[in-house]
Amino acid sequence: MDVLDKFLKQYSYKFDKGYPDMNNPKDKEMLFEFANQLINEQQLNLFSDEELEDITIKIKKGEEEVENLDKDEIMALLDLNKDDKEFISMIKKKLKSQPKRKLFDKIAANANIDDNTIAGKSAPEELFSILTNTDDVDNFDNYINTGQLSLNNLKSDGVRNIINDLKASNLSTDGITQLVDYGGTEGGRGVGKAELAMALLLKDVKMMVDEAGDLNWNGNYLEVKGTSGRLGGRDQKLSGTANILNLVKKYPDISNSVRPDLFIPELIANGEDEGKILSLTKELAKVMYPNANNIDKEITKDILTENIPLRIAFQKVMVDNYVNKEGVKDFLFIDTSNRFGNYLVKSPEELLDYIDTNFTKFSGPVSIKNLSPTTFTNGI
């Protein structure tokens, strides 16, 4: 039975004359209504339920994008899943978001976010999906068109919260939180939480490309560290030899033989010459942190008998070593745990001043068995 025969059989009785009278406005309206219904039925029959269910599953898993489907497939999917409110909402969001995709891709490209940013994933696709799922695509579009925020304007001496700061973008709290929480792996290095969000949403920040490092802030290397990050490798131990450690072995009663801030005062308490200990302490610091330039400045004779000043000095030497080795121009420490979104932006010089009064908050004490203790383990 062809379409015309089917039409006449199904609908002829509804017309007064047994067929549509094109001079009758009511007949014309009914004709177009029935024709559209018939066309839709024909389209739905183009696909089996099994095919449609397979596409539905793939869309829900993020393995199939709605923009890759043709009109007939979308209509058939909507009909098959008409009682699945969550799925219908997902389709509507995806269809609504697509006209804004071009601007998003431009902003992502300007931020050096592409398919190579995270190994095995399409970072632009996944970030756009976050905006789509949180219904933030229009908000993002308006934010870009009305002017992006900059890290330069957000930076202050004290603690800020990136979620609160980015609310000025009018993105939803959920959307901002998911963007900040998104990370992955780029080749052999991790792309930490907040890096992609900062690059995407702040006009003066980009992802680093073809260089060691995290972010490019106005042309300079911005190092990003989340909760319990390290300025060096995990469980990094002393690789060279230092004469002061042989001296420590002479005193079996020394309470701690791995923390310089503890064993150095005890060596002096045991009668060792302060001038000699100063020289040996600087030698140890140089073996521990060969790229540091501030050893003579931070390690002085007047702090050798005090635990806290020694601890602070070695933390500062650790920071200077990392800065010189990696070429860091600024640090961004962000809380990715207890106080999610809290952050500090510090230049190396500002960070050294910060450690003076916040040494316990900044990191644990350094030791010859842990040259790079975790930073901000208890939050920012």
Coordinates of C-alpha atoms in Angstrom, one line a residue:
M1 CA 0.0 0.0 0.0
D2 CA 1.6 3.3 -1.0
V3 CA 1.4 6.5 1.0
L4 CA -1.6 7.9 -1.0
D5 CA -3.7 4.7 -0.6
K6 CA -2.9 4.7 3.1
F7 CA -3.9 8.3 3.5
L8 CA -7.3 7.8 1.7
K9 CA -8.0 4.7 3.7
Q10 CA -7.2 6.3 7.1
Y11 CA -8.7 9.8 6.7
S12 CA -11.3 10.0 3.9
Y13 CA -14.2 9.4 6.2
K14 CA -13.3 12.6 8.1
F15 CA -14.0 14.8 5.1
D16 CA -17.6 15.7 4.2
K17 CA -17.1 14.8 0.6
G18 CA -14.9 11.7 1.3
Y19 CA -11.9 13.6 0.1
P20 CA -10.3 17.0 1.0
D21 CA -12.0 20.0 -0.7
M22 CA -9.2 22.5 -1.2
N23 CA -11.7 25.3 -1.4
N24 CA -12.8 24.5 2.2
P25 CA -10.4 26.1 4.8
K26 CA -11.4 23.4 7.3
D27 CA -10.5 20.6 4.9
K28 CA -7.2 22.2 4.1
E29 CA -6.2 22.5 7.7
M30 CA -7.2 18.9 8.4
L31 CA -5.3 17.8 5.3
F32 CA -2.0 19.4 6.4
E33 CA -2.4 18.1 9.9
F34 CA -3.0 14.5 8.7
A35 CA -0.2 14.7 6.2
N36 CA 2.3 15.8 8.8
Q37 CA 1.2 13.0 11.1
L38 CA 1.6 10.5 8.2
I39 CA 5.0 11.8 7.3
N40 CA 6.1 11.5 11.0
E41 CA 4.9 7.9 11.1
Q42 CA 6.8 7.1 7.9
Q43 CA 10.0 8.6 9.4
L44 CA 9.6 6.7 12.6
N45 CA 9.4 3.5 10.7
L46 CA 12.8 4.1 9.1
F47 CA 14.5 2.8 12.2
S48 CA 14.0 -0.3 14.3
D49 CA 13.5 -0.1 18.0
E50 CA 16.8 -1.9 18.5
E51 CA 18.7 0.7 16.5
L52 CA 17.0 3.5 18.4
E53 CA 17.7 1.9 21.8
D54 CA 21.4 1.5 20.9
I55 CA 21.6 5.2 19.9
T56 CA 19.8 6.1 23.1
I57 CA 22.3 4.2 25.3
K58 CA 25.3 5.8 23.4
I59 CA 23.9 9.3 23.9
K60 CA 23.4 8.7 27.6
K61 CA 27.0 7.4 27.9
G62 CA 28.3 10.3 26.0
E63 CA 29.5 8.0 23.1
E64 CA 27.1 9.6 20.6
E65 CA 26.6 13.3 20.0
V66 CA 23.2 14.6 19.1
E67 CA 24.6 17.0 16.4
N68 CA 25.8 13.9 14.5
L69 CA 22.2 12.7 14.1
D70 CA 19.9 13.7 11.3
K71 CA 16.4 15.1 11.8
D72 CA 14.7 11.8 11.2
E73 CA 16.8 10.1 13.9
I74 CA 16.2 12.8 16.4
M75 CA 12.4 12.7 15.9
A76 CA 12.4 8.9 16.2
L77 CA 14.5 9.0 19.4
L78 CA 12.1 11.6 20.9
D79 CA 9.1 9.4 20.1
L80 CA 10.8 6.2 21.5
N81 CA 11.8 8.0 24.7
K82 CA 8.8 10.3 25.1
D83 CA 8.3 9.1 28.7
D84 CA 11.9 9.4 29.7
K85 CA 11.9 13.0 31.0
E86 CA 15.6 13.0 31.8
F87 CA 16.6 11.9 28.3
I88 CA 14.2 14.4 26.7
S89 CA 15.8 17.1 28.8
M90 CA 19.3 16.0 27.8
I91 CA 18.4 16.1 24.1
K92 CA 16.8 19.5 24.4
K93 CA 19.9 20.9 26.2
K94 CA 22.2 19.5 23.5
L95 CA 20.2 20.8 20.6
K96 CA 19.8 24.2 22.3
S97 CA 23.5 24.5 22.9
Q98 CA 24.8 23.7 19.4
P99 CA 24.4 27.2 17.9
K100 CA 26.8 28.5 20.6
R101 CA 29.4 25.9 20.0
K102 CA 31.4 28.0 17.5
L103 CA 32.1 30.7 20.0
F104 CA 33.1 28.2 22.7
D105 CA 35.5 26.5 20.3
K106 CA 37.1 29.8 19.5
I107 CA 37.6 30.7 23.2
A108 CA 38.9 27.2 23.9
A109 CA 41.4 27.5 21.0
N110 CA 42.5 30.9 22.3
A111 CA 43.2 29.3 25.7
N112 CA 45.3 26.5 24.0
I113 CA 42.7 23.9 25.0
D114 CA 42.4 21.3 22.2
D115 CA 42.1 17.5 21.6
N116 CA 45.7 17.0 22.7
T117 CA 45.3 18.8 26.1
I118 CA 44.3 15.6 27.9
A119 CA 45.4 12.2 26.7
G120 CA 42.6 10.0 25.4
K121 CA 39.9 12.7 25.7
S122 CA 38.6 15.7 23.9
A123 CA 38.9 18.4 26.5
P124 CA 36.9 20.9 24.4
E125 CA 34.1 18.4 24.0
E126 CA 34.0 17.5 27.7
L127 CA 34.1 21.1 28.9
F128 CA 31.3 22.0 26.5
S129 CA 29.3 19.0 27.8
I130 CA 29.7 20.3 31.3
L131 CA 28.2 23.7 30.2
T132 CA 25.5 21.9 28.3
N133 CA 24.5 19.6 31.2
T134 CA 24.4 22.5 33.7
D135 CA 22.4 24.6 31.2
D136 CA 25.2 27.2 31.2
V137 CA 25.9 27.5 27.5
D138 CA 23.9 30.8 27.1
N139 CA 25.5 32.1 30.4
F140 CA 29.0 31.3 29.0
D141 CA 28.1 33.0 25.7
N142 CA 26.9 36.2 27.5
Y143 CA 30.0 36.1 29.8
I144 CA 32.4 36.1 26.9
N145 CA 30.5 38.8 25.0
T146 CA 30.3 41.1 28.0
G147 CA 34.0 40.7 28.9
Q148 CA 35.9 38.0 30.7
L149 CA 37.4 38.3 34.1
S150 CA 41.2 38.3 34.5
L151 CA 43.4 36.7 37.1
N152 CA 45.4 40.0 37.3
N153 CA 42.3 41.7 38.6
L154 CA 41.3 38.9 40.9
K155 CA 44.6 38.5 42.7
S156 CA 45.0 39.8 46.2
D157 CA 47.2 39.3 49.2
G158 CA 44.8 37.1 51.0
V159 CA 42.8 33.9 50.4
R160 CA 40.1 34.1 47.7
N161 CA 37.6 31.6 46.4
I162 CA 37.5 30.9 42.7
I163 CA 33.9 29.6 42.8
N164 CA 32.8 32.9 44.4
D165 CA 34.9 35.0 42.1
L166 CA 33.6 33.3 38.9
K167 CA 30.0 33.9 40.0
A168 CA 30.5 37.3 38.4
S169 CA 30.4 35.3 35.1
N170 CA 26.8 34.4 35.8
L171 CA 27.6 30.7 35.3
S172 CA 25.8 28.5 37.8
T173 CA 27.6 27.4 40.9
D174 CA 27.3 23.8 39.7
G175 CA 28.8 24.6 36.3
I176 CA 31.7 26.5 37.8
T177 CA 32.4 23.7 40.3
Q178 CA 32.4 21.0 37.7
L179 CA 34.7 23.0 35.4
V180 CA 37.2 23.7 38.3
D181 CA 37.0 20.0 39.3
Y182 CA 37.8 18.8 35.8
G183 CA 41.4 17.5 35.2
G184 CA 43.2 14.6 33.5
T185 CA 46.6 13.6 32.1
E186 CA 48.6 15.2 29.3
G187 CA 51.2 12.7 28.1
G188 CA 53.4 12.1 31.2
R189 CA 52.1 15.0 33.3
G190 CA 48.9 15.6 35.1
V191 CA 46.5 18.4 34.1
G192 CA 45.5 19.4 37.6
K193 CA 42.1 20.6 38.8
A194 CA 41.4 24.2 38.1
E195 CA 43.9 24.5 35.3
L196 CA 41.4 24.1 32.4
A197 CA 38.8 26.2 34.1
M198 CA 41.2 29.1 34.7
A199 CA 42.4 28.9 31.1
L200 CA 38.9 28.8 29.7
L201 CA 37.3 31.5 31.9
L202 CA 40.1 34.0 32.5
K203 CA 41.2 36.2 29.6
D204 CA 44.8 36.5 30.7
V205 CA 45.4 32.8 31.3
K206 CA 46.2 30.0 28.8
M207 CA 47.4 26.4 28.9
M208 CA 51.1 26.0 28.4
V209 CA 52.0 24.5 25.0
D210 CA 55.2 22.7 24.2
E211 CA 56.8 23.8 27.5
A212 CA 57.1 22.3 30.9
G213 CA 54.5 23.9 33.2
D214 CA 50.9 24.4 33.9
L215 CA 49.5 27.8 32.8
N216 CA 50.7 30.8 30.9
W217 CA 49.7 34.0 32.8
N218 CA 50.3 37.1 30.7
G219 CA 53.3 35.3 29.0
N220 CA 54.8 33.9 32.3
Y221 CA 54.8 30.4 33.8
L222 CA 52.0 30.1 36.4
E223 CA 52.5 26.9 38.5
V224 CA 49.2 25.4 39.8
K225 CA 49.2 23.2 42.9
G226 CA 46.1 21.6 44.3
T227 CA 45.6 20.2 47.8
S228 CA 48.7 18.2 48.9
G229 CA 50.7 19.2 45.9
R230 CA 54.5 19.1 46.0
L231 CA 57.3 21.3 44.9
G232 CA 59.2 18.3 43.7
G233 CA 58.8 14.5 43.5
R234 CA 56.9 12.3 45.9
D235 CA 59.1 10.6 48.5
Q236 CA 62.1 12.4 47.1
K237 CA 65.2 11.5 49.2
L238 CA 68.7 12.9 49.5
S239 CA 70.7 11.6 46.6
G240 CA 74.1 12.9 47.5
T241 CA 76.3 12.8 50.7
A242 CA 76.6 15.4 53.4
N243 CA 79.2 15.5 56.1
I244 CA 76.8 16.6 58.8
L245 CA 75.0 13.3 58.6
N246 CA 78.1 11.5 59.5
L247 CA 78.4 13.8 62.5
V248 CA 74.8 13.0 63.5
K249 CA 75.7 9.3 63.7
K250 CA 78.2 10.1 66.5
Y251 CA 75.3 11.0 68.8
P252 CA 72.9 8.0 69.1
D253 CA 70.8 10.0 71.6
I254 CA 69.8 12.6 68.9
S255 CA 66.0 12.3 68.8
N256 CA 65.5 12.8 65.0
S257 CA 68.3 12.1 62.5
V258 CA 66.4 13.0 59.3
R259 CA 65.0 16.5 60.0
P260 CA 67.6 19.3 59.9
D261 CA 65.5 21.6 62.0
L262 CA 65.7 19.1 64.8
F263 CA 69.1 17.5 64.7
I264 CA 71.1 20.7 64.1
P265 CA 70.2 22.4 67.4
E266 CA 70.9 19.1 69.1
L267 CA 74.4 18.9 67.6
I268 CA 75.2 22.3 69.1
A269 CA 73.6 21.3 72.4
N270 CA 76.1 18.4 72.4
G271 CA 79.0 20.8 72.2
E272 CA 79.7 21.1 68.4
D273 CA 81.1 24.4 67.3
E274 CA 78.5 26.7 65.8
G275 CA 80.8 27.9 63.0
K276 CA 81.5 24.4 61.9
I277 CA 77.8 23.5 62.1
L278 CA 76.9 26.6 60.1
S279 CA 79.2 25.5 57.3
L280 CA 78.0 21.9 57.4
T281 CA 74.3 23.0 57.4
K282 CA 74.8 25.1 54.3
E283 CA 76.6 22.1 52.6
L284 CA 73.6 19.9 53.5
A285 CA 71.2 22.5 52.1
K286 CA 73.1 22.6 48.9
V287 CA 73.1 18.8 48.5
M288 CA 69.3 18.8 49.2
Y289 CA 68.5 21.7 47.0
P290 CA 71.3 22.3 44.4
N291 CA 69.3 24.9 42.5
A292 CA 68.7 27.2 45.4
N293 CA 70.4 30.6 45.5
N294 CA 69.2 31.8 48.9
I295 CA 71.0 29.4 51.2
D296 CA 73.5 32.0 52.5
K297 CA 70.6 34.4 53.1
E298 CA 68.3 32.0 54.9
I299 CA 70.7 29.8 56.9
T300 CA 72.6 32.0 59.3
K301 CA 74.4 31.4 62.6
D302 CA 71.8 33.0 64.7
I303 CA 69.1 30.4 63.9
L304 CA 71.1 27.3 64.4
T305 CA 69.8 26.6 67.9
E306 CA 66.1 27.2 67.2
N307 CA 63.8 24.7 65.6
I308 CA 61.2 27.0 64.1
P309 CA 63.6 29.4 62.3
L310 CA 65.5 26.4 60.9
R311 CA 62.3 24.8 59.7
I312 CA 61.3 28.1 57.9
A313 CA 64.7 28.5 56.4
F314 CA 64.7 25.0 54.9
Q315 CA 61.2 25.5 53.5
K316 CA 62.3 28.8 51.9
V317 CA 65.3 27.1 50.4
M318 CA 63.1 24.3 49.0
V319 CA 60.8 27.0 47.3
D320 CA 63.8 28.8 45.8
N321 CA 65.2 25.6 44.5
Y322 CA 62.0 24.7 42.8
V323 CA 61.5 28.2 41.3
N324 CA 65.0 28.2 39.8
K325 CA 64.8 24.7 38.5
E326 CA 61.4 25.0 36.9
G327 CA 61.4 28.7 35.9
V328 CA 58.2 29.5 37.9
K329 CA 57.2 33.1 37.8
D330 CA 54.0 32.8 40.0
F331 CA 52.2 30.1 42.0
L332 CA 48.5 29.4 42.3
F333 CA 47.7 27.2 45.2
I334 CA 44.1 26.0 45.1
D335 CA 42.1 24.0 47.6
T336 CA 40.7 20.9 45.9
S337 CA 39.5 19.3 49.1
N338 CA 38.1 20.6 52.4
R339 CA 37.7 24.3 51.4
F340 CA 37.1 23.7 47.7
G341 CA 37.9 26.6 45.5
N342 CA 39.9 28.7 48.1
Y343 CA 43.1 29.9 46.4
L344 CA 46.2 32.0 46.8
V345 CA 48.3 33.6 44.0
K346 CA 51.8 34.4 45.0
S347 CA 55.0 35.4 43.3
P348 CA 58.1 33.5 44.6
E349 CA 59.1 36.6 46.7
E350 CA 55.5 36.8 48.1
L351 CA 55.5 33.1 48.9
L352 CA 58.7 33.4 50.9
D353 CA 57.2 36.2 53.0
Y354 CA 54.0 34.1 53.4
I355 CA 56.0 31.2 54.8
D356 CA 57.5 33.4 57.6
T357 CA 54.1 33.5 59.3
N358 CA 52.3 30.5 57.8
F359 CA 55.0 27.8 57.7
T360 CA 52.9 25.1 59.3
K361 CA 50.0 25.8 56.9
F362 CA 52.2 25.9 53.9
S363 CA 53.9 22.5 54.2
G364 CA 55.3 19.9 56.5
P365 CA 58.9 20.2 57.6
V366 CA 61.5 19.0 55.1
S367 CA 63.7 16.1 55.8
I368 CA 66.5 14.1 54.1
K369 CA 63.9 11.4 53.4
N370 CA 61.2 13.9 52.1
L371 CA 62.7 16.8 50.3
S372 CA 59.3 17.9 48.9
P373 CA 56.6 17.7 51.6
T374 CA 53.0 18.2 50.6
T375 CA 51.7 21.8 50.6
F376 CA 48.4 23.0 52.1
T377 CA 47.4 19.5 53.2
N378 CA 44.9 20.9 55.6
G379 CA 43.4 23.4 53.2
I380 CA 43.9 27.0 52.3

